[in-house]
Amino acid sequence: MPVPLSVPCLGDSAIRALIAEWYLPDGAPVATGDAIFRLECDAVAVEVEAASDGLLRHRLDPGALCSAGDVAGLILAAGEPAPPLSGATCRTLPPAGPSLEAPLTPLPFAPRTASASPSVVARPPVTVPQSITGDGGEAAPAPSAALAAAPMLRLTVRLAGANHLCGQLSREWRPAGLAPLIEDVVARAVAMAIAERQLLAHFGDSVSLSIAGAGDEPDTVSAVTARMPFREAVSVRMAASAGSRPDGPVVATITSFAPLGIDDAALWPGAGALLALTIGAPRTGAAFQDECPLPETVATLSLAFDPRWLTPGVAAGLLARIRDLVEAPYALLAG
């Protein structure tokens, strides 16, 4: 019977791991003890070995995210058919031997998707009138099933530290005409938080920052990476022309509605992005010291994420790290 190559548990903190590399191709003969593939997570990298002799069949591609117990592949005896996959059509292996001239075709696998829950914010259906699309025009394609119900997380972040940093740097950089904004601090925090996590850094650390234009003015969009010094990121944002777009792909989109006075909003990840973070307009909250209320400036950060790649726990940890960097922002000046 088929011997599964299961993903081992890498620890309580490793919710998901990455199929970093298959050492042997699909259909290759394997022997007991052969190293088959490598798993990676934030903490460790582990090689998974074959438990028996046979033919190797892949079920997860390199770069796929998986959890403990998932079947990454199978080891089959010569001529043994592979078991069917739930929701997918399975092919039968031809008998092994010298008559095999063409390489084996990898088995299809069913991608894991997250279902919507009561805490999920669903995207409402939108009907585009013909007066907008024009005669013969086509409306934008419907979102994928995973993004049609993108999970949302929100938290309140204190801005005292970020405001102090922006004020100090504005004075220091006045000769160069540079003036950082809260949006620059948040964008830098997002890029650094993503780069700190190995599973997310696999997708890159470039994020786009969009500041909503007031009135009929188009948004101003710039790209930020964790490797870019904070001063350079501010310079790039100030040099970006209204309506511009980043040249390359981004792992996250950041949108500020502060110029419009909107203190809470939600956007879905765009094409190719795993995360969409929105910044609400600053508002006055209340902190307490010795039971006395003290006013403080706060803002709402909202995070929508693609559930095909991130679990709620990973997304929540990422958002909490972004909050910590924004509230204690001097770490953002490193690099």
mmCIF file of C-alpha atoms in Angstrom, residues 93-205:
data_model
loop_
_atom_site.group_PDB
_atom_site.id
_atom_site.type_symbol
_atom_site.label_atom_id
_atom_site.label_comp_id
_atom_site.label_asym_id
_atom_site.label_seq_id
_atom_site.Cartn_x
_atom_site.Cartn_y
_atom_site.Cartn_z
ATOM 1 C CA LEU A 93 1.035 5.000 -12.289
ATOM 2 C CA PRO A 94 2.271 2.834 -15.180
ATOM 3 C CA PRO A 95 4.341 -0.195 -14.182
ATOM 4 C CA ALA A 96 7.981 0.503 -13.406
ATOM 5 C CA GLY A 97 10.735 -0.837 -15.628
ATOM 6 C CA PRO A 98 12.972 0.004 -18.582
ATOM 7 C CA SER A 99 9.927 0.539 -20.810
ATOM 8 C CA LEU A 100 9.352 3.901 -19.135
ATOM 9 C CA GLU A 101 10.707 6.373 -21.652
ATOM 10 C CA ALA A 102 8.745 9.556 -20.944
ATOM 11 C CA PRO A 103 8.989 11.253 -17.530
ATOM 12 C CA LEU A 104 6.087 10.709 -15.179
ATOM 13 C CA THR A 105 3.482 13.468 -14.973
ATOM 14 C CA PRO A 106 3.032 14.845 -11.437
ATOM 15 C CA LEU A 107 -0.243 14.009 -9.767
ATOM 16 C CA PRO A 108 -2.667 16.906 -9.317
ATOM 17 C CA PHE A 109 -3.254 18.007 -5.771
ATOM 18 C CA ALA A 110 -6.124 19.846 -4.137
ATOM 19 C CA PRO A 111 -5.069 23.253 -2.728
ATOM 20 C CA ARG A 112 -6.137 23.902 0.833
ATOM 21 C CA THR A 113 -8.527 26.819 1.168
ATOM 22 C CA ALA A 114 -10.110 28.438 4.185
ATOM 23 C CA SER A 115 -13.860 28.638 4.511
ATOM 24 C CA ALA A 116 -15.672 31.738 5.672
ATOM 25 C CA SER A 117 -16.646 32.048 9.326
ATOM 26 C CA PRO A 118 -18.847 34.536 11.239
ATOM 27 C CA SER A 119 -15.722 36.679 11.827
ATOM 28 C CA VAL A 120 -15.024 36.909 8.097
ATOM 29 C CA VAL A 121 -15.955 40.067 6.224
ATOM 30 C CA ALA A 122 -17.445 39.041 2.876
ATOM 31 C CA ARG A 123 -17.084 41.164 -0.237
ATOM 32 C CA PRO A 124 -20.580 42.136 -1.428
ATOM 33 C CA PRO A 125 -21.485 41.405 -5.058
ATOM 34 C CA VAL A 126 -21.135 44.396 -7.349
ATOM 35 C CA THR A 127 -23.037 44.958 -10.574
ATOM 36 C CA VAL A 128 -21.341 47.394 -12.944
ATOM 37 C CA PRO A 129 -23.830 49.420 -15.035
ATOM 38 C CA GLN A 130 -23.262 49.497 -18.773
ATOM 39 C CA SER A 131 -23.118 53.284 -18.572
ATOM 40 C CA ILE A 132 -19.833 52.866 -16.706
ATOM 41 C CA THR A 133 -18.270 50.024 -18.674
ATOM 42 C CA GLY A 134 -19.442 51.429 -22.024
ATOM 43 C CA ASP A 135 -20.839 49.563 -25.009
ATOM 44 C CA GLY A 136 -19.169 46.228 -25.343
ATOM 45 C CA GLY A 137 -17.043 46.871 -22.258
ATOM 46 C CA GLU A 138 -16.312 44.220 -19.699
ATOM 47 C CA ALA A 139 -16.546 44.542 -15.945
ATOM 48 C CA ALA A 140 -13.603 43.545 -13.779
ATOM 49 C CA PRO A 141 -13.374 39.788 -13.172
ATOM 50 C CA ALA A 142 -14.928 38.446 -10.003
ATOM 51 C CA PRO A 143 -12.519 37.823 -7.116
ATOM 52 C CA SER A 144 -11.350 34.299 -6.402
ATOM 53 C CA ALA A 145 -13.246 32.243 -3.850
ATOM 54 C CA ALA A 146 -10.471 32.686 -1.276
ATOM 55 C CA LEU A 147 -10.398 36.465 -1.594
ATOM 56 C CA ALA A 148 -14.163 36.928 -1.887
ATOM 57 C CA ALA A 149 -14.223 36.398 1.877
ATOM 58 C CA ALA A 150 -10.921 37.775 3.152
ATOM 59 C CA PRO A 151 -10.491 37.546 6.939
ATOM 60 C CA MET A 152 -10.075 40.935 8.624
ATOM 61 C CA LEU A 153 -8.151 41.933 11.749
ATOM 62 C CA ARG A 154 -8.191 45.355 13.432
ATOM 63 C CA LEU A 155 -6.346 47.009 16.282
ATOM 64 C CA THR A 156 -5.712 50.485 17.686
ATOM 65 C CA VAL A 157 -2.161 51.826 17.627
ATOM 66 C CA ARG A 158 -0.798 54.709 19.704
ATOM 67 C CA LEU A 159 0.922 57.368 17.597
ATOM 68 C CA ALA A 160 2.835 59.373 20.217
ATOM 69 C CA GLY A 161 6.182 57.743 19.403
ATOM 70 C CA ALA A 162 5.648 57.955 15.645
ATOM 71 C CA ASN A 163 4.630 61.623 15.857
ATOM 72 C CA HIS A 164 7.720 62.411 17.946
ATOM 73 C CA LEU A 165 9.971 60.602 15.448
ATOM 74 C CA CYS A 166 8.430 62.380 12.463
ATOM 75 C CA GLY A 167 8.785 65.769 14.156
ATOM 76 C CA GLN A 168 12.418 65.177 15.091
ATOM 77 C CA LEU A 169 13.401 63.892 11.640
ATOM 78 C CA SER A 170 11.555 66.745 9.920
ATOM 79 C CA ARG A 171 13.816 69.166 11.775
ATOM 80 C CA GLU A 172 16.940 67.134 11.018
ATOM 81 C CA TRP A 173 16.096 66.710 7.331
ATOM 82 C CA ARG A 174 14.776 70.212 6.703
ATOM 83 C CA PRO A 175 17.851 71.197 4.590
ATOM 84 C CA ALA A 176 17.050 68.283 2.234
ATOM 85 C CA GLY A 177 13.358 69.174 2.097
ATOM 86 C CA LEU A 178 12.258 65.822 3.559
ATOM 87 C CA ALA A 179 9.336 65.481 5.972
ATOM 88 C CA PRO A 180 8.301 61.964 7.098
ATOM 89 C CA LEU A 181 4.654 61.123 7.726
ATOM 90 C CA ILE A 182 2.900 58.584 9.917
ATOM 91 C CA GLU A 183 2.285 56.627 6.703
ATOM 92 C CA ASP A 184 6.049 56.327 6.158
ATOM 93 C CA VAL A 185 6.448 54.895 9.659
ATOM 94 C CA VAL A 186 3.683 52.325 9.108
ATOM 95 C CA ALA A 187 5.006 51.283 5.674
ATOM 96 C CA ARG A 188 8.494 50.781 7.070
ATOM 97 C CA ALA A 189 7.065 48.775 9.992
ATOM 98 C CA VAL A 190 5.089 46.517 7.621
ATOM 99 C CA ALA A 191 8.120 45.843 5.398
ATOM 100 C CA MET A 192 10.353 45.047 8.386
ATOM 101 C CA ALA A 193 7.742 42.823 10.078
ATOM 102 C CA ILE A 194 7.343 40.792 6.873
ATOM 103 C CA ALA A 195 11.120 40.490 6.387
ATOM 104 C CA GLU A 196 11.485 39.148 9.947
ATOM 105 C CA ARG A 197 9.296 36.134 9.138
ATOM 106 C CA GLN A 198 10.954 33.543 6.946
ATOM 107 C CA LEU A 199 7.744 32.119 5.499
ATOM 108 C CA LEU A 200 6.519 35.555 4.413
ATOM 109 C CA ALA A 201 9.940 36.777 3.277
ATOM 110 C CA HIS A 202 9.820 33.942 0.726
ATOM 111 C CA PHE A 203 7.386 36.152 -1.198
ATOM 112 C CA GLY A 204 9.609 39.256 -0.966
ATOM 113 C CA ASP A 205 9.561 42.317 1.284
#
